[in-house]
Amino acid sequence: MMAHLAPLFLLLPLHAAATPSAHPAYPNEPPSCAAASTVVPVPERREAHGGGRILDITHYYREDMPSWESDGGVGQFLWLPASMRNGSRANNSEMRLPTHTGTHVDAPGHVFQHYFDAGFDVDSLDLEVLNGLALLVDVPRDDNITAKMMESLHIPKGIQRVLFRTLNTDRQLMWKKEFDTSYVGFMEDGAQWLVDNTDIKLVGIDYLSVAAFDDLIPSHLVLLKNRDIILVEGLKLENIMPGIYSLHCLPLRLRGAEGSPIRCILIKSAK
């Protein structure tokens, strides 16, 4: 969510259909007999699976996705140091990425040094909170999320997970390279109203921060103070009907990290 975050290093195998810009072209070479005789299918990229029952609400990583307080986007984050084209036995990619990039989760140590020092990292987050029934709501498009707006949403008691779709989705901010400080998020009074008047334990939103830029730290402090609310940021919520879904979010088990990329899906209830 914020700048100057520790980078995430991963060594992962990558399928042949990797983004071309992440792997610069190699010099021309004669195709092998196997390559000449093999028909390679084109991969299918899906936002919905299982006949539309499973909805992926995670943004895929790309070089021109927005990065905190940057006009240049994320930039190159994927390299292919071990390549079969260059004689390696397998393709192996390396990734270098700030932990608060794209769809990600915040842990209490993100804004509280004593929690960071005590080890309240992403590996300490409760998977029961990150998985379960969730309500997707449309937020009025004329303001940040204030106490007055929170009250107007009439979120029922007992609802523990809420995904807030805002003007950020309408403006397609997560699809723009340049970071935009005018994104919609929680003001401090809205965050405090949520803590005092609802049973919400997971807050999801559709840009890089749940907190409005002008109330960045105060709102985070309110929401993360008691360590019982989990923040999921950068969700992809377009073209999904408001309502109740089964939410499943899994961060990486990064001990010592205050944030992590996260894969989130919604599953429609059976009718």
CSV table of C-alpha atoms in Angstrom, one decimal:
chain,number,residue,atom,x,y,z
A,1,MET,CA,0.0,0.0,0.0
A,2,MET,CA,2.8,2.5,0.8
A,3,ALA,CA,6.2,3.2,-0.6
A,4,HIS,CA,9.6,1.9,0.8
A,5,LEU,CA,8.3,-1.6,1.4
A,6,ALA,CA,10.6,-4.6,1.6
A,7,PRO,CA,10.7,-6.4,-1.8
A,8,LEU,CA,9.3,-9.9,-2.2
A,9,PHE,CA,11.7,-12.4,-3.8
A,10,LEU,CA,10.3,-15.6,-5.2
A,11,LEU,CA,11.7,-18.3,-7.5
A,12,LEU,CA,8.8,-19.9,-9.4
A,13,PRO,CA,8.4,-22.1,-12.4
A,14,LEU,CA,6.5,-20.3,-15.2
A,15,HIS,CA,4.4,-21.7,-17.9
A,16,ALA,CA,5.4,-21.1,-21.5
A,17,ALA,CA,2.6,-18.5,-22.0
A,18,ALA,CA,4.4,-15.9,-19.8
A,19,THR,CA,4.0,-12.2,-20.7
A,20,PRO,CA,6.4,-11.6,-23.6
A,21,SER,CA,7.6,-8.2,-22.1
A,22,ALA,CA,8.8,-10.0,-19.0
A,23,HIS,CA,11.1,-12.3,-21.0
A,24,PRO,CA,13.0,-10.4,-23.7
A,25,ALA,CA,13.3,-12.1,-27.0
A,26,TYR,CA,16.2,-14.5,-27.6
A,27,PRO,CA,18.4,-14.5,-30.7
A,28,ASN,CA,16.9,-16.5,-33.6
A,29,GLU,CA,17.7,-20.2,-33.6
A,30,PRO,CA,16.7,-23.1,-35.7
A,31,PRO,CA,13.5,-24.8,-34.2
A,32,SER,CA,14.0,-28.2,-32.8
A,33,CYS,CA,12.3,-31.2,-34.4
A,34,ALA,CA,10.0,-31.6,-31.4
A,35,ALA,CA,9.0,-27.9,-31.6
A,36,ALA,CA,8.3,-28.3,-35.3
A,37,SER,CA,6.0,-31.3,-34.9
A,38,THR,CA,4.2,-30.1,-31.8
A,39,VAL,CA,1.1,-28.0,-32.0
A,40,VAL,CA,0.9,-25.7,-28.9
A,41,PRO,CA,-2.6,-24.6,-27.9
A,42,VAL,CA,-3.4,-21.0,-27.0
A,43,PRO,CA,-4.0,-20.7,-23.2
A,44,GLU,CA,-7.5,-19.6,-22.2
A,45,ARG,CA,-7.5,-16.6,-19.8
A,46,ARG,CA,-10.6,-16.6,-17.6
A,47,GLU,CA,-12.1,-14.3,-15.1
A,48,ALA,CA,-14.9,-16.8,-14.3
A,49,HIS,CA,-14.6,-20.5,-13.9
A,50,GLY,CA,-17.0,-23.4,-13.4
A,51,GLY,CA,-19.6,-22.0,-15.8
A,52,GLY,CA,-19.5,-18.6,-14.1
A,53,ARG,CA,-19.9,-19.9,-10.6
A,54,ILE,CA,-16.3,-19.0,-9.5
A,55,LEU,CA,-15.3,-15.4,-10.0
A,56,ASP,CA,-11.6,-14.3,-9.9
A,57,ILE,CA,-11.4,-10.9,-8.1
A,58,THR,CA,-7.6,-10.7,-8.2
A,59,HIS,CA,-5.8,-8.4,-10.6
A,60,TYR,CA,-3.2,-10.2,-12.7
A,61,TYR,CA,0.3,-8.8,-12.4
A,62,ARG,CA,1.6,-6.7,-15.2
A,63,GLU,CA,4.3,-4.1,-15.7
A,64,ASP,CA,1.9,-1.1,-16.2
A,65,MET,CA,-0.3,-1.8,-13.1
A,66,PRO,CA,-0.3,1.1,-10.6
A,67,SER,CA,2.4,1.3,-7.9
A,68,TRP,CA,2.2,3.4,-4.8
A,69,GLU,CA,3.0,7.1,-5.5
A,70,SER,CA,4.5,6.2,-8.9
A,71,ASP,CA,3.7,7.5,-12.4
A,72,GLY,CA,5.7,4.6,-14.0
A,73,GLY,CA,3.7,1.6,-12.8
A,74,VAL,CA,5.2,-1.5,-11.3
A,75,GLY,CA,7.8,-1.9,-14.1
A,76,GLN,CA,9.6,-5.2,-14.8
A,77,PHE,CA,9.1,-7.6,-12.0
A,78,LEU,CA,9.7,-11.0,-13.8
A,79,TRP,CA,12.9,-12.3,-15.2
A,80,LEU,CA,13.9,-15.7,-16.8
A,81,PRO,CA,17.5,-16.4,-15.8
A,82,ALA,CA,17.2,-20.1,-16.5
A,83,SER,CA,15.8,-20.8,-19.9
A,84,MET,CA,15.4,-23.9,-22.0
A,85,ARG,CA,16.1,-21.8,-25.0
A,86,ASN,CA,19.5,-21.1,-23.6
A,87,GLY,CA,20.2,-24.7,-22.7
A,88,SER,CA,18.7,-25.0,-19.2
A,89,ARG,CA,16.8,-28.2,-18.4
A,90,ALA,CA,13.8,-26.2,-17.3
A,91,ASN,CA,12.5,-22.6,-17.4
A,92,ASN,CA,12.7,-20.9,-14.0
A,93,SER,CA,11.6,-17.3,-13.4
A,94,GLU,CA,12.6,-14.9,-10.7
A,95,MET,CA,10.2,-12.3,-9.4
A,96,ARG,CA,11.0,-9.1,-7.4
A,97,LEU,CA,7.9,-7.3,-6.2
A,98,PRO,CA,6.9,-5.0,-3.3
A,99,THR,CA,4.5,-6.9,-1.0
A,100,HIS,CA,1.8,-4.3,-1.3
A,101,THR,CA,1.4,-4.5,-5.1
A,102,GLY,CA,-1.8,-5.3,-6.9
A,103,THR,CA,-4.4,-7.4,-5.0
A,104,HIS,CA,-2.8,-7.8,-1.5
A,105,VAL,CA,-3.4,-8.0,2.2
A,106,ASP,CA,-2.2,-5.8,5.1
A,107,ALA,CA,-1.1,-7.2,8.4
A,108,PRO,CA,-1.1,-5.2,11.7
A,109,GLY,CA,2.7,-4.6,11.5
A,110,HIS,CA,2.1,-2.5,8.4
A,111,VAL,CA,1.4,0.7,10.5
A,112,PHE,CA,2.3,-0.4,14.1
A,113,GLN,CA,6.0,-0.8,14.8
A,114,HIS,CA,5.3,-2.7,18.1
A,115,TYR,CA,3.1,-5.2,16.2
A,116,PHE,CA,5.8,-5.6,13.5
A,117,ASP,CA,8.5,-6.2,16.1
A,118,ALA,CA,6.2,-8.7,17.9
A,119,GLY,CA,5.7,-10.7,14.7
A,120,PHE,CA,2.1,-9.9,13.7
A,121,ASP,CA,2.9,-10.6,10.1
A,122,VAL,CA,0.8,-12.1,7.2
A,123,ASP,CA,1.6,-15.6,8.5
A,124,SER,CA,-0.3,-14.7,11.7
A,125,LEU,CA,-3.5,-13.7,9.9
A,126,ASP,CA,-6.6,-15.8,10.6
A,127,LEU,CA,-7.6,-17.9,7.6
A,128,GLU,CA,-11.1,-18.2,9.0
A,129,VAL,CA,-11.6,-14.4,8.6
A,130,LEU,CA,-10.1,-14.6,5.1
A,131,ASN,CA,-12.5,-17.3,4.0
A,132,GLY,CA,-16.3,-17.3,4.4
A,133,LEU,CA,-19.5,-15.5,3.5
A,134,ALA,CA,-19.0,-11.9,2.3
A,135,LEU,CA,-21.2,-9.0,1.2
A,136,LEU,CA,-20.3,-7.0,-1.9
A,137,VAL,CA,-21.8,-3.5,-1.6
A,138,ASP,CA,-21.8,-0.5,-4.0
A,139,VAL,CA,-20.7,2.6,-2.2
A,140,PRO,CA,-22.3,6.0,-3.2
A,141,ARG,CA,-20.1,7.5,-5.8
A,142,ASP,CA,-19.9,11.1,-4.5
A,143,ASP,CA,-17.5,11.0,-1.6
A,144,ASN,CA,-15.0,9.0,0.4
A,145,ILE,CA,-16.2,6.5,3.0
A,146,THR,CA,-17.2,8.6,5.9
A,147,ALA,CA,-19.2,7.8,9.1
A,148,LYS,CA,-22.3,9.2,7.4
A,149,MET,CA,-21.8,7.0,4.4
A,150,MET,CA,-21.2,3.9,6.5
A,151,GLU,CA,-24.4,4.5,8.4
A,152,SER,CA,-26.3,4.9,5.1
A,153,LEU,CA,-25.2,1.5,3.8
A,154,HIS,CA,-27.2,-0.3,6.6
A,155,ILE,CA,-24.9,-3.2,6.8
A,156,PRO,CA,-26.6,-5.8,9.0
A,157,LYS,CA,-25.1,-6.9,12.2
A,158,GLY,CA,-23.5,-10.3,11.9
A,159,ILE,CA,-21.9,-9.6,8.5
A,160,GLN,CA,-18.2,-10.1,9.0
A,161,ARG,CA,-16.7,-9.6,5.5
A,162,VAL,CA,-17.6,-6.7,3.3
A,163,LEU,CA,-16.1,-5.8,-0.1
A,164,PHE,CA,-16.7,-2.1,-0.9
A,165,ARG,CA,-17.0,-1.3,-4.6
A,166,THR,CA,-16.5,2.4,-5.2
A,167,LEU,CA,-15.9,5.0,-7.8
A,168,ASN,CA,-12.4,3.5,-8.2
A,169,THR,CA,-13.9,0.6,-10.2
A,170,ASP,CA,-16.0,3.0,-12.4
A,171,ARG,CA,-12.8,5.0,-13.1
A,172,GLN,CA,-10.8,1.8,-13.8
A,173,LEU,CA,-8.0,3.1,-11.5
A,174,MET,CA,-6.4,-0.3,-11.1
A,175,TRP,CA,-6.0,-0.5,-14.9
A,176,LYS,CA,-4.1,2.8,-15.1
A,177,LYS,CA,-0.4,3.0,-14.8
A,178,GLU,CA,-0.2,6.3,-13.0
A,179,PHE,CA,-1.0,6.3,-9.2
A,180,ASP,CA,-4.0,8.5,-8.5
A,181,THR,CA,-4.3,10.2,-5.1
A,182,SER,CA,-8.0,11.0,-5.7
A,183,TYR,CA,-9.0,7.4,-5.2
A,184,VAL,CA,-11.9,6.6,-2.9
A,185,GLY,CA,-11.2,5.2,0.6
A,186,PHE,CA,-12.1,5.4,4.2
A,187,MET,CA,-11.8,8.6,6.2
A,188,GLU,CA,-10.9,8.2,9.8
A,189,ASP,CA,-14.4,8.8,11.0
A,190,GLY,CA,-15.8,6.2,8.6
A,191,ALA,CA,-13.2,3.6,9.8
A,192,GLN,CA,-14.1,4.4,13.4
A,193,TRP,CA,-17.8,4.0,12.7
A,194,LEU,CA,-17.1,0.6,11.2
A,195,VAL,CA,-15.2,-0.5,14.2
A,196,ASP,CA,-17.8,0.8,16.7
A,197,ASN,CA,-21.0,-0.2,14.9
A,198,THR,CA,-20.5,-3.3,12.8
A,199,ASP,CA,-19.2,-6.9,13.2
A,200,ILE,CA,-17.0,-6.5,10.1
A,201,LYS,CA,-13.6,-8.3,10.4
A,202,LEU,CA,-12.6,-8.2,6.7
A,203,VAL,CA,-12.6,-5.0,4.7
A,204,GLY,CA,-12.0,-5.2,1.0
A,205,ILE,CA,-11.7,-2.3,-1.5
A,206,ASP,CA,-10.9,-1.7,-5.1
A,207,TYR,CA,-7.7,0.3,-5.1
A,208,LEU,CA,-4.3,0.1,-3.4
A,209,SER,CA,-5.4,1.4,-0.1
A,210,VAL,CA,-8.6,1.1,2.0
A,211,ALA,CA,-7.8,4.5,3.5
A,212,ALA,CA,-8.3,7.7,1.6
A,213,PHE,CA,-5.1,9.5,0.7
A,214,ASP,CA,-5.8,12.4,2.9
A,215,ASP,CA,-6.5,10.1,5.9
A,216,LEU,CA,-4.0,7.5,5.0
A,217,ILE,CA,-2.4,6.6,8.4
A,218,PRO,CA,-5.2,7.6,10.7
A,219,SER,CA,-7.7,5.3,9.0
A,220,HIS,CA,-5.2,2.4,9.0
A,221,LEU,CA,-4.5,2.9,12.7
A,222,VAL,CA,-8.2,2.7,13.5
A,223,LEU,CA,-8.8,-0.4,11.5
A,224,LEU,CA,-5.7,-2.3,12.5
A,225,LYS,CA,-5.4,-1.2,16.1
A,226,ASN,CA,-7.1,-4.2,17.7
A,227,ARG,CA,-5.6,-6.8,15.2
A,228,ASP,CA,-9.0,-8.3,14.6
A,229,ILE,CA,-9.7,-6.7,11.2
A,230,ILE,CA,-8.0,-7.8,8.0
A,231,LEU,CA,-7.6,-5.4,5.1
A,232,VAL,CA,-7.6,-6.7,1.5
A,233,GLU,CA,-6.7,-4.0,-1.1
A,234,GLY,CA,-6.7,-3.8,-4.9
A,235,LEU,CA,-9.6,-6.0,-5.6
A,236,LYS,CA,-11.1,-6.5,-9.1
A,237,LEU,CA,-14.8,-6.0,-8.6
A,238,GLU,CA,-16.2,-4.9,-12.0
A,239,ASN,CA,-19.1,-6.8,-13.6
A,240,ILE,CA,-20.1,-8.5,-10.4
A,241,MET,CA,-23.6,-8.2,-8.9
A,242,PRO,CA,-23.8,-6.9,-5.4
A,243,GLY,CA,-24.8,-9.5,-2.9
A,244,ILE,CA,-23.6,-12.4,-0.7
A,245,TYR,CA,-20.9,-14.7,-1.9
A,246,SER,CA,-18.5,-17.2,-0.5
A,247,LEU,CA,-15.1,-15.4,-0.4
A,248,HIS,CA,-11.8,-17.2,-0.4
A,249,CYS,CA,-8.5,-15.3,0.0
A,250,LEU,CA,-5.1,-16.8,0.6
A,251,PRO,CA,-2.0,-14.7,1.1
A,252,LEU,CA,1.5,-16.2,0.9
A,253,ARG,CA,3.0,-17.5,4.1
A,254,LEU,CA,5.6,-14.7,4.4
A,255,ARG,CA,6.9,-14.7,7.9
A,256,GLY,CA,8.2,-11.3,8.8
A,257,ALA,CA,6.3,-9.5,6.1
A,258,GLU,CA,3.6,-6.9,6.9
A,259,GLY,CA,1.9,-7.4,3.5
A,260,SER,CA,1.5,-10.1,0.8
A,261,PRO,CA,0.1,-10.6,-2.6
A,262,ILE,CA,-3.2,-12.5,-2.3
A,263,ARG,CA,-5.4,-14.6,-4.5
A,264,CYS,CA,-9.1,-13.9,-3.9
A,265,ILE,CA,-12.1,-15.6,-5.5
A,266,LEU,CA,-15.9,-15.3,-5.0
A,267,ILE,CA,-18.1,-18.4,-5.3
A,268,LYS,CA,-21.8,-17.9,-6.1
A,269,SER,CA,-24.2,-19.8,-3.9
A,270,ALA,CA,-26.0,-22.7,-5.5
A,271,LYS,CA,-29.6,-22.0,-6.4
